[in-house]
Coordinates of C-alpha atoms in Angstrom, one line a residue:
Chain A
X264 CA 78.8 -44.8 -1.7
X265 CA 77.0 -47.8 -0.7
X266 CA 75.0 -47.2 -3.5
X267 CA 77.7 -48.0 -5.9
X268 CA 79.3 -51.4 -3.9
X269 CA 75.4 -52.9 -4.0
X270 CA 76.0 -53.7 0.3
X271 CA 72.6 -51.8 2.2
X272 CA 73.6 -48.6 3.9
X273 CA 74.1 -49.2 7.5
X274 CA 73.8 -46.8 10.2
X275 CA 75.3 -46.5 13.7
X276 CA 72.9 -45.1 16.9
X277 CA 74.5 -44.2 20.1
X278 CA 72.3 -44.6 23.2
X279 CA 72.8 -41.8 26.0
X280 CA 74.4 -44.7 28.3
X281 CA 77.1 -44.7 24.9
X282 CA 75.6 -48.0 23.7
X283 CA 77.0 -48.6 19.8
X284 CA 74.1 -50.1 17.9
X285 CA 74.0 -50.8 13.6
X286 CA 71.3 -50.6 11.8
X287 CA 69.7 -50.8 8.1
X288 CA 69.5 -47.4 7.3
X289 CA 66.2 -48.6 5.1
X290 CA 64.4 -49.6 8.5
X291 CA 66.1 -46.8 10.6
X292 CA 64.4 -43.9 8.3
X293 CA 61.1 -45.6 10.1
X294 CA 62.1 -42.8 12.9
X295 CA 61.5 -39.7 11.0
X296 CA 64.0 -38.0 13.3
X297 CA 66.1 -40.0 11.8
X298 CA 65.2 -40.1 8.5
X299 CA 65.8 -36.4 8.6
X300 CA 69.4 -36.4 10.0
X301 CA 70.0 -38.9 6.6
X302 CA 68.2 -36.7 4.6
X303 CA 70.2 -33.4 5.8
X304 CA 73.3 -35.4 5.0
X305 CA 74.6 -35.5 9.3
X306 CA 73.9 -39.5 9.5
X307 CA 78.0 -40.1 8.3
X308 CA 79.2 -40.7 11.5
X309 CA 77.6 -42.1 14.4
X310 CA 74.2 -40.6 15.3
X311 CA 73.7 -40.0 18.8
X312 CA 70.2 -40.7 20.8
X313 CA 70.1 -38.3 23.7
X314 CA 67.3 -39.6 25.0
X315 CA 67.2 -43.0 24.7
X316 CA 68.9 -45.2 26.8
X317 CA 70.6 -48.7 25.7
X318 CA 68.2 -51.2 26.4
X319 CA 65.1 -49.2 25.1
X320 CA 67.1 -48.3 22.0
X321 CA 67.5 -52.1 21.4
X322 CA 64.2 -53.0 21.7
X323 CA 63.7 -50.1 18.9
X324 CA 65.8 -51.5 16.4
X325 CA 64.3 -54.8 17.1
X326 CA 61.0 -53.7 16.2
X327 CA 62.4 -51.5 13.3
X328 CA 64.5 -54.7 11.8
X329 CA 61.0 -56.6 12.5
X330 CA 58.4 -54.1 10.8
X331 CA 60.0 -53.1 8.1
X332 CA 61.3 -56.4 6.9
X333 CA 57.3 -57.1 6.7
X334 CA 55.6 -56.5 3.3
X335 CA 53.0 -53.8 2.9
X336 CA 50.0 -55.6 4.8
X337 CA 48.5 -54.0 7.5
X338 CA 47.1 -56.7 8.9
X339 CA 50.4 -58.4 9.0
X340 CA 52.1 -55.2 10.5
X341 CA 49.7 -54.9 13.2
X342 CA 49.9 -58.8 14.6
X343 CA 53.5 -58.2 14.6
X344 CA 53.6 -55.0 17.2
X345 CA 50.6 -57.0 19.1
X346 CA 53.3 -59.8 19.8
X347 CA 56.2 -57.6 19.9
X348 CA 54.4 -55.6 22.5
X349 CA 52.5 -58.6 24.2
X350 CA 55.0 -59.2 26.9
X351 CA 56.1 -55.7 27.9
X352 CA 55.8 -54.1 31.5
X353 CA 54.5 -50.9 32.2
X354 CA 58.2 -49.4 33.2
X355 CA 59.5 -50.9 29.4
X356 CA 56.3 -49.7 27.7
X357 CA 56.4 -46.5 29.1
X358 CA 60.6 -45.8 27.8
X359 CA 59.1 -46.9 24.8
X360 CA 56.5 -44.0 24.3
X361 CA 59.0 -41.7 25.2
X362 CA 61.6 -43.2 22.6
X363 CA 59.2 -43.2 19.9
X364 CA 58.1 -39.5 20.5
X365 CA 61.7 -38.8 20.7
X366 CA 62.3 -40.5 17.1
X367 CA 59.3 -39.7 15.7
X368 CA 58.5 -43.0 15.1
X369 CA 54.2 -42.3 14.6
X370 CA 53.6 -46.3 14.2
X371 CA 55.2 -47.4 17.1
X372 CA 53.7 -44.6 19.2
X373 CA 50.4 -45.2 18.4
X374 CA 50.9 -49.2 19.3
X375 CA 52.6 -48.5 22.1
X376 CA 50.2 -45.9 23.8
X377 CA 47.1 -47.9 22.6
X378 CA 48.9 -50.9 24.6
X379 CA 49.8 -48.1 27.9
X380 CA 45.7 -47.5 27.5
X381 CA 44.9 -51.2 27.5
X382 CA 47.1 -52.2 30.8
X383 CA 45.4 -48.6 32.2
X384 CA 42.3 -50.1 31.8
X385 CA 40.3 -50.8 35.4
X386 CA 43.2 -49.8 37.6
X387 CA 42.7 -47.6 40.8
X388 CA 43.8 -43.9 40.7
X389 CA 46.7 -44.7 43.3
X390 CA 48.0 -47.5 41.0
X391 CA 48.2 -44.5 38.4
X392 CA 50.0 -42.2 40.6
X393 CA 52.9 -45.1 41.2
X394 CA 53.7 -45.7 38.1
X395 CA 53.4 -42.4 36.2
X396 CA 55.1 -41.0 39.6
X397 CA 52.3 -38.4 39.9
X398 CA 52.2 -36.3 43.1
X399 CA 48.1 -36.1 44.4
X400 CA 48.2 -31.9 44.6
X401 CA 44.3 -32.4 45.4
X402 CA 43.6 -31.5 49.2
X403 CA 41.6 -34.0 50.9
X404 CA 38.4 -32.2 50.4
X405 CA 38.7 -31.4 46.9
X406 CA 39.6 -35.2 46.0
X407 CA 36.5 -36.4 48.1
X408 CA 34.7 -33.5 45.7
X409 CA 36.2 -34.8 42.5
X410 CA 35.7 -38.6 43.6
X411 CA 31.9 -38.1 44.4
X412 CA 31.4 -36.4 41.4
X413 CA 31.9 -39.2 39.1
X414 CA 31.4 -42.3 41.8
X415 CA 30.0 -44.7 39.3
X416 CA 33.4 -44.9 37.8
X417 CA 34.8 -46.7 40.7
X418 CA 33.1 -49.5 40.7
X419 CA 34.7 -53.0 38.9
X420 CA 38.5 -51.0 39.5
X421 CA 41.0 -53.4 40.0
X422 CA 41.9 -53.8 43.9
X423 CA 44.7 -52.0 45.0
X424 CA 46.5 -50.5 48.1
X425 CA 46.4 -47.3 47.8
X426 CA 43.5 -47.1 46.1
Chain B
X717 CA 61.4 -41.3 33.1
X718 CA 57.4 -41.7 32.3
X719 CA 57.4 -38.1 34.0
X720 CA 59.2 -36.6 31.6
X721 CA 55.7 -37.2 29.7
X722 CA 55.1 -34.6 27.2
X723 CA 51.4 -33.2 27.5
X724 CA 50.8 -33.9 23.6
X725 CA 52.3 -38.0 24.4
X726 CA 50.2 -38.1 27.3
X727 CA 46.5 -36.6 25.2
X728 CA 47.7 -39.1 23.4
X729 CA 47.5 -42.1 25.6
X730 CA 44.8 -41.0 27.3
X731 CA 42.1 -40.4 24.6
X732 CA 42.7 -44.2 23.7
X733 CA 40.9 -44.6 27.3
X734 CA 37.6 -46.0 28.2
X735 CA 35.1 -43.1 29.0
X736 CA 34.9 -44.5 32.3
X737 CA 38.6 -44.6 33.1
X738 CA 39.2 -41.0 32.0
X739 CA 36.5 -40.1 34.4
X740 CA 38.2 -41.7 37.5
X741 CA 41.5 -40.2 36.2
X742 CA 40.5 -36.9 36.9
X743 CA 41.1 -37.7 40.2
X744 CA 44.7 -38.9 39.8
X745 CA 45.9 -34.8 40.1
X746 CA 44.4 -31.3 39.2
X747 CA 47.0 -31.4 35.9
X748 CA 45.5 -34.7 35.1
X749 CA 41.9 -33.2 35.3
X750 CA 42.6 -30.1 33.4
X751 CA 43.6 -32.0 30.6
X752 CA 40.7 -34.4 30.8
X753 CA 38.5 -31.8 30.9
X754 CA 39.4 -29.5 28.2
X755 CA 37.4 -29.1 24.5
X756 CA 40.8 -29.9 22.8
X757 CA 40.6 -33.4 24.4
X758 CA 37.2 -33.7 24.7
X759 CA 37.4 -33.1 20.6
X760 CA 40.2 -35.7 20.3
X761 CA 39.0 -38.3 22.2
X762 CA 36.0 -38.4 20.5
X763 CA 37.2 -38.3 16.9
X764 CA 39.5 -41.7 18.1
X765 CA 36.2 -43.5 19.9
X766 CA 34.4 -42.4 16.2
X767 CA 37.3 -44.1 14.4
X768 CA 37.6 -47.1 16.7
X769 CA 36.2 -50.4 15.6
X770 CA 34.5 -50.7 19.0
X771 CA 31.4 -48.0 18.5
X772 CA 28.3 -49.1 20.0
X773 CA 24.8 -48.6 19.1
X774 CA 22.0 -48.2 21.5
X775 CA 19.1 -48.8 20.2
X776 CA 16.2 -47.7 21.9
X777 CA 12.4 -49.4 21.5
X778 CA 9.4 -46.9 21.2
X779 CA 8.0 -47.7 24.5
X780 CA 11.3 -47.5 26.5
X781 CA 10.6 -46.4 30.5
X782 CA 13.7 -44.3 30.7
X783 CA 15.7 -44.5 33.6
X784 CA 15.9 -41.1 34.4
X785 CA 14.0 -38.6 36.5
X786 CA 11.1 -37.8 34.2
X787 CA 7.9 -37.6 35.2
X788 CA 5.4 -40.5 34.5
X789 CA 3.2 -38.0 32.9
X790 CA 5.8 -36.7 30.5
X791 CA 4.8 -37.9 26.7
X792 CA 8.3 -38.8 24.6
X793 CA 7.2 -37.5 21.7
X794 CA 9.8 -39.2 19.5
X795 CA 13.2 -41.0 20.2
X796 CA 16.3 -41.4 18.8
X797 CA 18.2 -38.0 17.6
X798 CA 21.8 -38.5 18.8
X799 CA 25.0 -36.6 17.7
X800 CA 28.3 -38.0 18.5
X801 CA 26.6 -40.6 21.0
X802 CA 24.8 -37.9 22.8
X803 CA 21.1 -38.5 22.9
X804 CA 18.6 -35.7 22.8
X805 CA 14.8 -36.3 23.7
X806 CA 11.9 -33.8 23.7
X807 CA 9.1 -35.0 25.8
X808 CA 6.2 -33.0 25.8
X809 CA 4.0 -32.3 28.8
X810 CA 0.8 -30.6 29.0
X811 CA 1.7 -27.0 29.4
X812 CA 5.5 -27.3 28.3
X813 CA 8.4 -28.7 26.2
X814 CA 11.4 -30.0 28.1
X815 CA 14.6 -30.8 26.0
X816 CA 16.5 -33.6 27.4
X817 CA 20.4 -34.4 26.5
X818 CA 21.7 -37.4 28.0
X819 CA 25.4 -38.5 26.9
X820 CA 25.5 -42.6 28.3
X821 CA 29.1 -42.8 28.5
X822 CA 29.1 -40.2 31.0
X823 CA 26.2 -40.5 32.2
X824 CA 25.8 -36.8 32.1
X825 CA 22.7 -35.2 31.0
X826 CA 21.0 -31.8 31.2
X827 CA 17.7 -30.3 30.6
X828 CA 16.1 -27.5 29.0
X829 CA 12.8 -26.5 29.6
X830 CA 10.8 -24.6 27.0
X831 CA 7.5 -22.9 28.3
X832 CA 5.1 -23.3 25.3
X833 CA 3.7 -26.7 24.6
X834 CA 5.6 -27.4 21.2
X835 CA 3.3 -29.6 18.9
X836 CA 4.0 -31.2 15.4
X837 CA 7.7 -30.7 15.3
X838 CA 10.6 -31.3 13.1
X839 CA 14.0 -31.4 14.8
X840 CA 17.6 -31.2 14.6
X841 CA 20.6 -31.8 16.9
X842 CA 24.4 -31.9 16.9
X843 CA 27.3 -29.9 15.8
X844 CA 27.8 -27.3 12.8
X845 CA 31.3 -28.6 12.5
X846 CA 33.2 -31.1 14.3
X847 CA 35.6 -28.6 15.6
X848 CA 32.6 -26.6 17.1
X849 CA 32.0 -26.7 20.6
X850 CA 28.5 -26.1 21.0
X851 CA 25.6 -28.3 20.2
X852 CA 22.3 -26.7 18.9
X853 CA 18.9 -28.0 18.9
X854 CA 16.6 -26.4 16.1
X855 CA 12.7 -27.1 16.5
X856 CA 10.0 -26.1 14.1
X857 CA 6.5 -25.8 15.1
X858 CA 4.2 -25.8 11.9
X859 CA 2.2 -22.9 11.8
X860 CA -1.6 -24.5 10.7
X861 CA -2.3 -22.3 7.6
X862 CA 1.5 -23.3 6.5
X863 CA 0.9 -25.4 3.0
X864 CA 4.1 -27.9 4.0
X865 CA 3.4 -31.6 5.6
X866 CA 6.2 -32.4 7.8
X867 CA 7.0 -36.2 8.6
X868 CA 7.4 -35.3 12.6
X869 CA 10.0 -38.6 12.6
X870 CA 12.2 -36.6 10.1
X871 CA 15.2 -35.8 12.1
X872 CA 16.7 -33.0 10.0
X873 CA 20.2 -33.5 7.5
X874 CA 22.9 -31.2 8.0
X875 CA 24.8 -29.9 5.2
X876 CA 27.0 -26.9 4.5
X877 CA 25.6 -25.4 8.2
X878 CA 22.2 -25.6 6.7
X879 CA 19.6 -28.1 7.8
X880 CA 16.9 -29.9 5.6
X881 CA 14.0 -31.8 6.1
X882 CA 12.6 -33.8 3.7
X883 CA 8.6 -32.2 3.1
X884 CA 5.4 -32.6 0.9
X885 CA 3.4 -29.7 0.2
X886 CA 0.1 -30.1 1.8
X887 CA -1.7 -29.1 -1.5
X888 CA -0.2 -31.6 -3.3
X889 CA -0.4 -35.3 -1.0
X890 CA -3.4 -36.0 -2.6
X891 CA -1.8 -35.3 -6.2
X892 CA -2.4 -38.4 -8.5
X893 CA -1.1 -37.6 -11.5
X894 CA 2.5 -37.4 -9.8
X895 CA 3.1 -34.4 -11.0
X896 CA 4.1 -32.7 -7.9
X897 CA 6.7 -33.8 -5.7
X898 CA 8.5 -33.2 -2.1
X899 CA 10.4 -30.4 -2.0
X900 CA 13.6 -29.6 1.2
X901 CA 12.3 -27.4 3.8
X902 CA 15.9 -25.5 5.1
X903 CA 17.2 -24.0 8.1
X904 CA 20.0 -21.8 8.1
X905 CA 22.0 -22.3 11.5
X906 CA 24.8 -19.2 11.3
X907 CA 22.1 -16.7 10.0
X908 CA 19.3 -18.3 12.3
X909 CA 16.2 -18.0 9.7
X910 CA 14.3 -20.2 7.4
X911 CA 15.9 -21.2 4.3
X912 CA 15.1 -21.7 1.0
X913 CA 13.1 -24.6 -0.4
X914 CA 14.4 -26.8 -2.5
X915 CA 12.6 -28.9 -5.3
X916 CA 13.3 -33.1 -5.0
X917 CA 12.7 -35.6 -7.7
X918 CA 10.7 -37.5 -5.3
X919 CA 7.0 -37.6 -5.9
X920 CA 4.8 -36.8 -2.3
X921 CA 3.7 -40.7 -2.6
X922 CA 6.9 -42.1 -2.4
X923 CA 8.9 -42.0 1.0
X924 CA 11.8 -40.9 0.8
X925 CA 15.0 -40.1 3.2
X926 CA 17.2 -37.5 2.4
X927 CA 21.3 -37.3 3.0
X928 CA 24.9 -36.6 1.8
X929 CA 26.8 -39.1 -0.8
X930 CA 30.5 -38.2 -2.2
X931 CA 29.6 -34.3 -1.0
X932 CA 26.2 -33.7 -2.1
X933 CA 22.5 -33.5 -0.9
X934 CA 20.8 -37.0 -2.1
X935 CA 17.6 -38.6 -1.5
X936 CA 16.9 -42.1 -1.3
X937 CA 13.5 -43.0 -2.3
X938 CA 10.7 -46.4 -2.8
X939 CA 9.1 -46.6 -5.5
X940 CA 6.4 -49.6 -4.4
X941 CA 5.1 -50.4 -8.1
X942 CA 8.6 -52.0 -9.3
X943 CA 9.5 -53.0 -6.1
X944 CA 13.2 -50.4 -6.5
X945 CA 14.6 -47.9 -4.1
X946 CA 15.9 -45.0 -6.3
X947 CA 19.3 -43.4 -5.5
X948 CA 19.7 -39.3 -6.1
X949 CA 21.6 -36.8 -5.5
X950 CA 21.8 -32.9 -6.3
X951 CA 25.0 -32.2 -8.0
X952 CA 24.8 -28.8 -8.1
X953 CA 23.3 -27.5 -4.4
X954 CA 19.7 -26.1 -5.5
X955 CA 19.6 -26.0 -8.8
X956 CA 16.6 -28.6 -9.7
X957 CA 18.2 -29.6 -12.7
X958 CA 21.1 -31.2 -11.2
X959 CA 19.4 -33.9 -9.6
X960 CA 20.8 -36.9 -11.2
X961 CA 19.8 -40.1 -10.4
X962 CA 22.6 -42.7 -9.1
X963 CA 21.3 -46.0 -9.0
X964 CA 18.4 -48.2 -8.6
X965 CA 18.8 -50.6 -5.6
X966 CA 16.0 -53.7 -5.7
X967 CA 14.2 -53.9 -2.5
X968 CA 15.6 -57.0 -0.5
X969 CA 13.5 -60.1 -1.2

């Protein structure tokens, strides 16, 4: 129906904290979970995003309003999820992974766990632990074992506590 | 939550890590390890370092002392066969051969020992596909009545799981009349035998390195007189006739 009044097709998302967010249907079809619920002819109402909560799913649209309103150049494309993803923390980055796995969204997912890799980089195992929330099932013995084995990899690793 | 992290989101993340980082992650937890270690990663990881625009290149000068624990005796007989950033060595000592694989970013390496001395060889190492998990190394000893000259730097081109070297017929190096020319000695990796040999344009007096352009065997070759490197490539696999040439690239001033 749009179609025929010449106004862009807009969408509504609905967070799992029941968040109402609208959104160009041409830069929401960037989530190819998405794009498939349009497709499949269920996108008439408002779609609802399980697994995404509020503020990650505004961040998405943000970067969905940003990309897509760029022209086809890479280059372009890329500088804009640098800065878009410049200033994130690890707790934001990491709801973003999971919301762009979620929608399908291959672009953002690869920027975003490029960036995880970057801010991973030289940190201590126990730094890892905290903020994936990983339980150390190693007994003492058999993380001394695993540590010894490749020592040379600890050295230059960011200082930490628990390290 | 991040530990709601999917095993495919997380192979993910991780083979965009430093070689050195994924190392020290194995200690994070066994789960973490196992996934670290598995071929499926191993594979992954290396196909995104291969596509990354941060590769490096070691080069390494003929008289290198290598860091390792070789013996001061040992002869290197040649450098410089790597495969997917692993180097492979073969030093010769007086009774023996030892095989050495050393992979930098892990700084793993492992040794094979061979009890023959192995003289005048041609070599090949690496993988038959990249989905393969095994690395092979082919040496060929040339037998003295054999009527082949092998360039012992010639590292070996694989193609279609069969490997050429790029060889002149002894009878023919001191051909003048450039009648003759190099021909491709093969090895056949799945069936483990010697190969066929395949006729080259290249005449025995020009040297000449073979490869693979757009999908086909090709040899690159000088030709000293007019100062050209010529470009070919075999458009139909062993059929002499198919050899077409390319191009003729000037040699740089």
């Amino acid at each position: 129906m749009a179609a025929e009044t010449g106004t862009p097709t807009t969408l509504t998302l609905k967070s799992n904290d029941d968040e109402l967010f609208s959104v160009a249907e041409s830069a929401a079809i960037l989530s190819v979970t998405i794009r498939n619920m349009v497709e499949d002819g269920c996108a008439g109402g408002v779609i609802p995003l399980d697994n995404v909560d509020g503020k990650t799913l505004a961040s998405v649209i943000t970067y969905m309003n940003g990309i897509s309103a760029i022209p086809a150049d890479e280059e372009k494309k890329k500088s804009y999820r640098d800065k878009f993803l410049s200033d994130k923390d690890f707790e934001t980055l990491a709801d973003m992974v999971l919301a762009a796995n979620y929608l399908n969204m291959s672009c953002l997912m690869d920027a975003v766990s490029a960036k995880i890799a970057q801010v991973m980089e030289k940190k201590s195992v126990g730094w890892v632990r905290r903020k994936f929330g990983i339980e150390n099932d190693y007994t003492p013995e058999e993380e001394a074992a695993v540590k010894e084995e490749h020592k040379w990899t600890f050295e230059g690793v960011e200082t930490d506590d628990d390290n | 939550m991040i530990q709601q992290l999917h095993v495919d989101v997380l192979e993910e993340i991780l083979s965009k890590l430093h070689v050195k980082d994924l190392l020290r992650f194995k200690s994070v937890s066994k789960k973490w390890n196992s996934i670290i270690s598995t071929q499926y990663f191993i594979n992954l990881h290396l196909k995104k370092s291969i596509s990354s625009a941060s590769r490096h290149l070691i080069l390494v000068r003929d008289d290198i002392k290598v860091e390792l624990t070789w013996p001061e005796e040992a002869i290197i007989y040649f450098l410089g066969i790597s495969s997917d950033g692993i180097i492979c060595h073969i030093i010769n000592y007086n009774a023996r051969t030892t095989i050495c694989m050393l992979n930098p970013a892990t700084r793993v390496s492992k040794t094979v020992n061979v009890n023959n001395k192995i003289n005048n060889i041609i070599s090949w190492f690496g993988r038959e596909s990249s989905d393969d998990d095994v690395y092979k190394v082919v040496l060929g000893v040339m037998a003295h009545e054999h009527q082949l000259a092998f360039d012992f730097y010639e590292h070996g081109t694989l193609f279609n799981g069969i490997v050429h070297w790029l060889v002149t017929r002894a009878d023919t190096v001191m051909d003048l009349d450039h009648t003759s020319s190099s021909v491709m000695f093969t090895y056949n990796l799945g069936r483990k035998c010697v190969g066929e040999i395949i006729p080259t344009p290249v005449n025995p007096q020009k040297r000449g390195i073979i490869g693979v352009i757009d999908g086909c065997m090709s040899v690159v070759c000088e030709d000293c007189s007019r100062e050209i490197y010529e470009v070919w490539v075999m458009k139909e696999y062993g059929i002499k006739e198919s050899w077409t040439k390319l191009m003729n690239i000037p040699e740089p001033p």
